[in-house]
Short mmCIF file of C-alpha atoms and ligand atoms in Angstrom, two decimals:
data_model
loop_
_atom_site.label_atom_id
_atom_site.label_comp_id
_atom_site.label_asym_id
_atom_site.label_seq_id
_atom_site.Cartn_x
_atom_site.Cartn_y
_atom_site.Cartn_z
CA SER V 1 37.49 76.75 58.73
CA GLY V 2 34.21 75.00 59.80
CA THR V 3 32.84 72.25 58.74
CA LEU V 4 31.31 70.55 55.64
CA THR V 5 29.04 67.92 54.75
CA VAL V 6 29.34 65.49 51.85
CA GLY V 7 25.64 66.92 51.08
CA GLY V 8 27.02 70.47 51.35
CA LEU V 9 30.15 69.96 49.24
CA ALA V 10 27.64 68.02 46.50
CA GLU V 11 25.76 71.49 46.75
CA LYS V 12 28.92 73.71 46.06
CA LEU V 13 30.02 71.17 43.32
CA GLU V 14 26.66 71.38 41.63
CA LYS V 15 26.94 67.76 41.54
CA ASP V 16 24.71 64.54 43.14
CA THR V 17 25.52 63.61 46.47
CA SER V 18 25.73 59.88 45.31
CA GLU V 19 28.27 61.02 42.87
CA ILE V 20 30.58 62.57 45.56
CA ILE V 21 29.95 59.60 47.64
CA LYS V 22 31.06 57.19 44.98
CA LYS V 23 34.37 59.53 44.36
CA LEU V 24 35.02 59.22 47.99
CA MET V 25 34.49 55.50 47.95
CA THR V 26 37.23 55.08 45.21
CA LEU V 27 39.38 57.31 47.72
CA GLY V 28 38.91 54.54 50.25
CA ILE V 29 36.48 56.68 52.20
CA MET V 30 33.12 55.58 53.30
CA ALA V 31 31.01 58.41 54.12
CA THR V 32 27.24 59.23 54.14
CA LYS V 33 25.22 62.48 52.96
CA ASN V 34 25.54 64.43 56.44
CA GLN V 35 28.75 63.13 57.25
CA ASP V 36 31.64 65.75 57.61
CA ILE V 37 34.74 65.58 55.40
CA ASP V 38 38.06 66.63 56.30
CA GLU V 39 40.22 69.24 54.10
CA ASP V 40 42.42 66.88 52.46
CA SER V 41 39.13 64.89 50.94
CA ILE V 42 37.70 67.86 50.16
CA GLU V 43 40.72 68.82 48.32
CA LEU V 44 40.88 65.87 46.60
CA ILE V 45 37.44 65.63 45.47
CA CYS V 46 37.68 69.05 44.28
CA GLU V 47 40.68 68.32 42.25
CA GLU V 48 38.67 65.42 40.49
CA TYR V 49 36.31 67.92 39.12
CA GLY V 50 38.77 70.53 38.15
CA VAL V 51 38.05 72.95 40.90
CA GLU V 52 41.22 73.69 42.68
CA VAL V 53 41.28 74.56 46.37
CA GLU V 54 43.24 77.24 47.50
CA GLN V 55 45.25 76.28 50.43
CA GLU V 56 45.36 79.06 52.81
CA VAL V 57 49.00 79.52 52.36
CA GLU V 58 49.04 82.45 54.85
CA VAL V 59 48.63 79.78 57.83
CA ASP V 60 48.13 80.83 61.21
CA GLU V 61 51.47 82.08 62.90
CA ASN V 62 50.45 80.08 65.84
CA ASP V 63 49.94 76.76 63.58
CA LEU V 64 51.89 74.95 66.51
CA ASP V 65 49.05 76.20 68.77
CA LEU V 66 46.83 74.84 66.32
CA TYR V 67 47.98 71.32 66.37
CA ILE V 68 48.43 71.40 70.33
CA ALA V 69 44.72 72.79 70.66
CA GLU V 70 43.40 69.57 69.07
CA ASP V 71 45.00 67.41 72.02
CA LYS V 72 43.10 67.20 75.64
CA PRO V 73 45.20 68.82 78.14
CA GLU V 74 45.41 65.69 79.87
CA ASP V 75 47.04 64.37 76.91
CA LEU V 76 49.91 67.00 76.99
CA VAL V 77 53.27 66.78 78.62
CA GLU V 78 56.39 69.05 78.74
CA ARG V 79 58.75 69.15 75.51
CA PRO V 80 62.06 70.56 75.22
CA ALA V 81 62.41 74.29 74.29
CA VAL V 82 63.57 75.13 70.85
CA VAL V 83 65.94 77.93 70.73
CA THR V 84 67.43 80.23 67.92
CA ILE V 85 70.15 82.20 68.05
CA MET V 86 70.22 85.70 66.41
CA GLY V 87 72.48 88.93 66.16
CA HIS V 88 74.57 90.88 63.97
CA VAL V 89 77.40 89.43 61.84
CA ASP V 90 80.49 88.35 63.66
CA HIS V 91 79.02 88.88 67.00
CA GLY V 92 79.72 85.41 67.80
CA LYS V 93 76.31 83.13 66.97
CA THR V 94 78.24 80.28 65.66
CA THR V 95 81.05 80.02 68.40
CA LEU V 96 78.39 80.49 70.98
CA LEU V 97 76.58 77.48 69.47
CA ASP V 98 79.74 75.62 69.19
CA SER V 99 80.67 76.22 72.76
CA ILE V 100 77.06 75.17 74.28
CA ARG V 101 77.37 72.14 72.52
CA ASP V 102 80.90 71.15 73.41
CA THR V 103 80.15 72.01 76.93
CA LYS V 104 76.91 70.28 77.12
CA VAL V 105 77.03 67.43 75.41
CA THR V 106 77.33 64.75 77.81
CA ALA V 107 80.65 62.56 78.14
CA GLY V 108 78.93 59.39 77.25
CA GLU V 109 77.75 60.78 73.85
CA ALA V 110 80.86 62.78 73.10
CA GLY V 111 82.24 59.46 71.39
CA GLY V 112 79.73 60.02 68.57
CA ILE V 113 80.78 62.14 65.90
CA THR V 114 78.57 65.12 66.05
CA GLN V 115 77.04 65.17 62.77
CA HIS V 116 75.51 68.48 60.98
CA ILE V 117 71.63 68.12 60.80
CA GLY V 118 71.15 71.74 61.20
CA ALA V 119 69.95 71.30 64.89
CA TYR V 120 71.20 69.81 67.95
CA GLN V 121 70.11 68.81 71.53
CA ILE V 122 71.59 69.32 74.79
CA GLU V 123 70.39 67.76 78.28
CA ASP V 124 71.11 69.91 81.28
CA LYS V 125 69.88 68.89 84.79
CA GLY V 126 67.67 66.17 83.04
CA LYS V 127 65.99 68.49 80.78
CA LYS V 128 66.67 68.91 77.23
CA ILE V 129 66.95 72.08 75.14
CA THR V 130 66.88 71.93 71.26
CA PHE V 131 69.25 74.44 69.57
CA LEU V 132 68.52 75.26 65.58
CA ASP V 133 71.65 75.44 64.14
CA THR V 134 70.50 78.00 61.24
CA PRO V 135 71.44 81.26 60.92
CA GLY V 136 68.64 82.99 63.24
CA HIS V 137 67.28 85.23 60.31
CA ALA V 138 66.77 82.70 57.90
CA ALA V 139 64.85 80.68 60.73
CA PHE V 140 62.63 83.77 61.23
CA THR V 141 62.12 85.01 57.79
CA SER V 142 61.94 82.02 55.68
CA MET V 143 59.95 79.74 57.83
CA ARG V 144 57.58 82.49 59.10
CA SER V 145 56.68 83.37 55.85
CA ARG V 146 55.63 80.01 55.20
CA GLY V 147 53.71 79.84 58.22
CA ALA V 148 55.84 77.99 60.35
CA LYS V 149 56.83 78.92 63.81
CA VAL V 150 59.38 76.88 65.14
CA THR V 151 61.59 79.10 67.85
CA ASP V 152 60.18 79.18 71.53
CA ILE V 153 63.10 81.05 72.64
CA ALA V 154 65.47 83.67 70.65
CA ILE V 155 68.86 84.38 72.01
CA LEU V 156 70.22 87.44 70.81
CA VAL V 157 74.03 87.88 70.86
CA VAL V 158 75.30 91.17 71.17
CA ALA V 159 79.01 91.76 71.10
CA ALA V 160 79.98 93.70 74.05
CA ASP V 161 82.68 95.58 72.45
CA ASP V 162 80.79 96.49 69.33
CA GLY V 163 76.91 97.10 70.64
CA VAL V 164 73.81 97.26 68.87
CA MET V 165 74.14 97.13 65.14
CA PRO V 166 71.49 97.01 62.37
CA GLN V 167 71.28 93.15 62.27
CA THR V 168 70.94 93.51 66.09
CA VAL V 169 67.85 95.56 65.47
CA GLU V 170 66.54 93.29 63.11
CA ALA V 171 66.68 90.35 65.10
CA ILE V 172 64.81 92.21 67.85
CA ASN V 173 62.20 93.12 65.46
CA HIS V 174 61.68 89.18 64.26
CA ALA V 175 61.61 88.13 67.47
CA LYS V 176 59.04 90.65 68.80
CA ALA V 177 56.96 90.18 65.64
CA ALA V 178 57.22 86.19 66.34
CA GLU V 179 55.98 86.81 70.13
CA VAL V 180 59.00 84.95 70.93
CA PRO V 181 60.88 85.68 74.45
CA ILE V 182 64.49 87.16 74.19
CA ILE V 183 67.40 86.31 75.82
CA ILE V 184 70.23 89.08 75.61
CA ALA V 185 73.81 87.20 75.58
CA VAL V 186 76.10 89.99 75.74
CA ASN V 187 79.05 87.97 74.31
CA LYS V 188 83.08 88.79 73.99
CA MET V 189 83.24 89.84 77.51
CA ASP V 190 86.81 89.16 77.64
CA LYS V 191 87.71 91.60 75.09
CA GLU V 192 89.41 94.76 76.13
CA GLY V 193 86.89 97.09 74.78
CA ALA V 194 83.91 95.13 76.25
CA ASN V 195 81.18 97.63 77.51
CA PRO V 196 78.16 95.55 78.58
CA ASP V 197 76.61 98.96 80.30
CA ARG V 198 76.49 100.76 76.54
CA VAL V 199 75.06 97.32 75.30
CA MET V 200 72.14 97.54 78.20
CA GLN V 201 71.87 101.10 77.38
CA GLU V 202 71.35 100.79 73.63
CA LEU V 203 68.97 97.74 74.11
CA THR V 204 66.74 99.58 76.64
CA GLU V 205 66.00 101.88 73.35
CA HIS V 206 64.35 99.02 72.01
CA GLU V 207 62.00 97.93 74.91
CA LEU V 208 64.69 95.49 76.35
CA VAL V 209 65.01 96.55 79.90
CA PRO V 210 67.38 94.66 82.02
CA GLU V 211 66.07 93.14 85.15
CA ASP V 212 68.49 95.25 87.24
CA TRP V 213 67.02 98.42 85.79
CA GLY V 214 63.39 97.71 86.75
CA GLY V 215 62.82 95.74 83.33
CA GLU V 216 62.17 92.25 82.69
CA THR V 217 64.80 91.20 80.05
CA ILE V 218 66.94 88.56 80.92
CA PHE V 219 70.78 89.75 80.30
CA VAL V 220 73.76 87.26 80.32
CA GLN V 221 77.14 88.05 79.85
CA LEU V 222 79.66 85.60 78.54
CA SER V 223 82.56 84.93 76.60
CA ALA V 224 81.83 82.13 73.62
CA ILE V 225 85.01 81.86 72.78
CA LYS V 226 86.34 80.99 76.51
CA ARG V 227 83.09 79.44 77.27
CA GLU V 228 82.53 81.54 80.33
CA GLY V 229 78.92 82.25 81.47
CA ILE V 230 77.52 79.47 79.11
CA ASP V 231 76.15 77.87 82.03
CA ASP V 232 74.30 80.75 83.11
CA LEU V 233 73.01 81.17 79.91
CA VAL V 234 71.74 77.55 79.98
CA GLU V 235 70.15 78.23 83.45
CA MET V 236 68.44 81.20 82.04
CA ILE V 237 67.10 78.92 78.81
CA GLN V 238 65.59 76.63 81.43
CA LEU V 239 64.02 79.29 83.64
CA VAL V 240 62.34 80.88 80.44
CA SER V 241 61.06 77.62 79.11
CA GLU V 242 59.32 76.59 82.36
CA VAL V 243 57.55 80.00 82.24
CA GLU V 244 56.36 79.23 78.72
CA GLU V 245 55.05 75.95 79.98
CA LEU V 246 55.97 74.42 76.51
CA LYS V 247 53.97 71.11 75.93
CA ALA V 248 53.02 68.59 73.36
CA ASN V 249 51.43 65.44 72.91
CA PRO V 250 53.75 62.57 72.07
CA ASN V 251 51.00 60.09 71.53
CA ARG V 252 49.78 60.93 68.27
CA ASN V 253 50.90 61.25 64.47
CA ALA V 254 54.15 63.65 64.03
CA SER V 255 53.75 66.85 62.70
CA GLY V 256 56.35 69.66 62.34
CA THR V 257 58.57 71.60 60.24
CA VAL V 258 61.77 71.18 57.67
CA ILE V 259 64.77 73.00 59.36
CA GLU V 260 66.63 71.94 55.79
CA ALA V 261 66.79 69.65 53.12
CA GLN V 262 68.96 68.78 49.95
CA LEU V 263 69.63 65.77 47.90
CA ASP V 264 72.41 63.33 48.51
CA LYS V 265 74.07 61.45 45.94
CA GLY V 266 73.86 58.28 47.72
CA ARG V 267 70.97 58.70 50.04
CA GLY V 268 68.51 60.67 47.93
CA SER V 269 66.03 63.33 49.53
CA VAL V 270 67.72 64.11 52.98
CA ALA V 271 65.60 66.16 55.63
CA THR V 272 66.10 67.55 59.02
CA LEU V 273 62.75 67.73 60.35
CA LEU V 274 61.95 69.19 63.54
CA VAL V 275 59.22 67.08 65.11
CA GLN V 276 56.74 69.65 66.95
CA ASN V 277 54.05 67.53 68.01
CA GLY V 278 53.48 63.79 68.14
CA THR V 279 56.24 61.05 68.05
CA LEU V 280 57.69 60.26 64.42
CA ASN V 281 58.58 56.69 63.94
CA VAL V 282 60.80 54.73 60.87
CA GLY V 283 58.10 53.53 58.65
CA ASP V 284 55.52 56.25 59.02
CA PRO V 285 54.01 57.57 55.83
CA ILE V 286 54.71 61.17 55.57
CA VAL V 287 53.56 64.47 53.43
CA VAL V 288 56.09 67.27 53.79
CA GLY V 289 55.21 70.07 51.79
CA ASN V 290 54.47 69.16 48.27
CA THR V 291 56.22 65.76 48.69
CA PHE V 292 55.69 62.78 50.31
CA GLY V 293 57.05 59.22 51.27
CA ARG V 294 57.51 56.88 54.13
CA VAL V 295 60.54 57.75 56.66
CA ARG V 296 63.13 54.97 55.49
CA ALA V 297 65.72 55.75 58.20
CA MET V 298 66.19 58.68 60.90
CA VAL V 299 69.32 59.93 62.32
CA ASN V 300 69.65 61.90 65.31
CA ASP V 301 72.05 64.99 65.70
CA LEU V 302 74.94 62.64 67.31
CA GLY V 303 74.97 60.72 63.82
CA ARG V 304 72.90 57.75 65.58
CA ARG V 305 70.10 56.09 63.79
CA VAL V 306 66.83 56.36 65.97
CA LYS V 307 63.51 54.46 65.45
CA THR V 308 61.46 57.29 66.77
CA ALA V 309 61.94 60.83 67.59
CA GLY V 310 59.20 62.96 70.04
CA PRO V 311 58.33 66.55 70.11
CA SER V 312 60.87 69.15 69.79
CA THR V 313 63.47 66.64 68.34
CA PRO V 314 65.45 67.16 65.39
CA VAL V 315 65.97 64.14 62.95
CA GLU V 316 67.46 63.77 59.74
CA VAL V 317 64.78 61.58 57.36
CA THR V 318 65.48 59.91 54.24
CA GLY V 319 62.52 58.30 52.44
CA LEU V 320 60.90 61.29 50.91
CA ASN V 321 60.22 61.47 46.94
CA GLU V 322 61.66 64.70 46.28
CA VAL V 323 63.56 67.52 48.14
CA PRO V 324 61.47 69.68 50.34
CA GLN V 325 61.93 73.15 51.07
CA ALA V 326 62.91 74.83 54.57
CA GLY V 327 59.74 76.01 56.46
CA ASP V 328 57.65 73.54 54.55
CA GLN V 329 55.35 71.57 57.28
CA PHE V 330 55.19 67.74 57.74
CA THR V 331 52.34 65.59 58.75
CA VAL V 332 52.36 61.76 59.40
CA PHE V 333 49.23 59.93 57.77
CA ASP V 334 47.75 56.70 59.07
CA ASP V 335 48.28 54.88 55.88
CA GLU V 336 50.41 55.41 53.32
CA LYS V 337 47.73 55.72 50.20
CA LYS V 338 46.71 58.63 52.03
CA ALA V 339 50.14 60.00 52.20
CA ARG V 340 50.35 59.42 48.46
CA GLN V 341 46.96 61.06 47.61
CA VAL V 342 47.76 64.01 49.30
CA GLY V 343 51.22 64.39 48.11
CA GLU V 344 50.32 64.08 44.53
CA ALA V 345 47.50 66.34 44.75
CA ARG V 346 49.91 68.87 46.20
CA GLN V 347 51.96 68.34 43.35
CA GLN V 348 49.66 68.21 40.79
CA LYS V 349 48.04 71.49 42.11
CA GLN V 350 51.36 73.10 42.21
CA ILE V 351 52.19 72.26 38.78
CA GLU V 352 48.52 73.47 37.85
CA GLU V 353 49.42 76.71 39.74
CA LYS V 354 52.06 77.50 37.61
CA ARG V 355 50.01 76.67 34.44
CA GLY V 356 47.16 78.84 36.20
CA ASP V 357 44.51 77.23 34.24
CA LYS V 358 42.20 76.20 37.24
CA VAL V 359 38.87 77.41 38.53
CA ARG V 360 40.25 78.59 41.95
CA VAL V 361 37.90 78.49 45.34
CA SER V 362 39.33 78.82 48.89
CA LEU V 363 38.29 76.52 51.87
CA ASP V 364 36.82 79.52 53.35
CA ASP V 365 34.40 79.62 50.25
CA LEU V 366 33.55 76.32 50.63
CA PHE V 367 33.06 76.18 54.39
CA GLU V 368 30.84 79.16 53.94
CA GLN V 369 27.35 78.22 54.64
CA ILE V 370 24.79 78.99 51.73
P1 GTP Q 401 78.48 85.48 61.04
O1 GTP Q 401 77.91 83.98 61.01
O2 GTP Q 401 79.25 85.77 60.12
O3 GTP Q 401 77.26 86.03 61.15
O4 GTP Q 401 79.20 85.30 62.52
P2 GTP Q 401 78.76 84.82 64.07
O5 GTP Q 401 77.86 85.72 64.68
O6 GTP Q 401 78.64 83.45 63.67
O7 GTP Q 401 80.12 85.09 64.51
P3 GTP Q 401 81.30 83.85 65.02
O8 GTP Q 401 81.13 83.03 65.86
O9 GTP Q 401 81.91 83.65 63.54
O10 GTP Q 401 82.72 84.80 65.56
C1 GTP Q 401 82.90 85.90 64.69
C2 GTP Q 401 84.42 86.16 65.30
O11 GTP Q 401 84.30 86.53 66.60
C3 GTP Q 401 85.24 85.07 65.27
O12 GTP Q 401 86.71 85.57 64.90
C4 GTP Q 401 85.39 84.44 66.54
O13 GTP Q 401 86.53 83.73 66.96
C5 GTP Q 401 85.06 85.70 67.22
N1 GTP Q 401 84.56 85.43 68.89
C6 GTP Q 401 83.08 85.05 69.02
N2 GTP Q 401 82.90 85.07 70.14
C7 GTP Q 401 84.05 85.46 70.98
C8 GTP Q 401 84.31 86.02 72.28
O14 GTP Q 401 83.38 85.51 73.27
N3 GTP Q 401 85.54 86.24 72.48
C9 GTP Q 401 86.10 86.95 71.60
N4 GTP Q 401 87.47 87.75 72.03
N5 GTP Q 401 86.21 86.65 70.20
C10 GTP Q 401 85.12 85.97 69.67
MG1 MG Q 402 78.22 82.14 62.10
#
């Protein structure tokens, strides 16, 4: 997209500029004719005239890069890697996730009841790593189809006694499409029929060549059930994340993605959000997909209430009006009024989309110079 001035928008809508300025004022936005207006305001104004602005649903896969691109390099600091575990059925994804958490959650934190919020963080040598506790395929397919890129590193679990199976290949394809580095966890090394060489051989056919064989793919042999090789795996994750130079700006309004969400009888809409940039605070006005609200309370992966959550942190949030969907993006706004406006406009748009009775224009059409 480009930029659009108030006057430009008036022209596109075939209205008087003064009329648009007045409309903007009723939305609490003071603007002059030659001033650029943001996409949300454009959307709201168009809404007023019954012109629907199509959100570019096909959001860039590198949405995250977009968020980051807006930051000055000097504002960016290192952030934890977000890791997803993928692999064929029964190859040990859940067991691996459990053993990493049990091995690496520090003694001081062990007292807390680990709560299932769809993601957890560990700390290793002073550096955190975030693990998404959702089925890897879901994390890639549903989220990617919605334009969200949440994973920095994919762990591909392959059982050493079973080798490469259909879902292993599927996982490889997802990770490759997302251009995410892959670390191979050759699991079940304790089993009698374990044959890591065969796994390596089979993966070579998918351009995943081990370093020992002149390639660049990291292979770690482990036994998730015996908790052997977990340290090696974590070390490799740290290594890869260093190479990736993952960064974010903690000093701005938070944005990120919904990991999972549900309706809780007592607490209402409960959503696990992964903060990808900025810092999320209790009390923040927030738009999440087509819903909005104000962050009422936040709970971390250890079940503790927290007031803030920085980049790469998963938190369970209450205070949203409705239940969003996994993969929905969220953004914090400076004031609640704006969040409400954007949220309501999106809801309205969704309702009307179902009715299909609106004139449609795309933002790109609007931005296109006459
Ligand atoms: P789905 O979620 O169903 O796709 O399976 P998964 O990949 O999460 O596998 P899960 O962790 O549930 O493990 C499947 C079975 O393999 C269980 O019976 C585990 O106990 C067993 N298993 C997992 N890791 C190991 C291992 O390192 N060694 C051995 N011997 N068994 C393991
Ligand atoms: Mg599982």
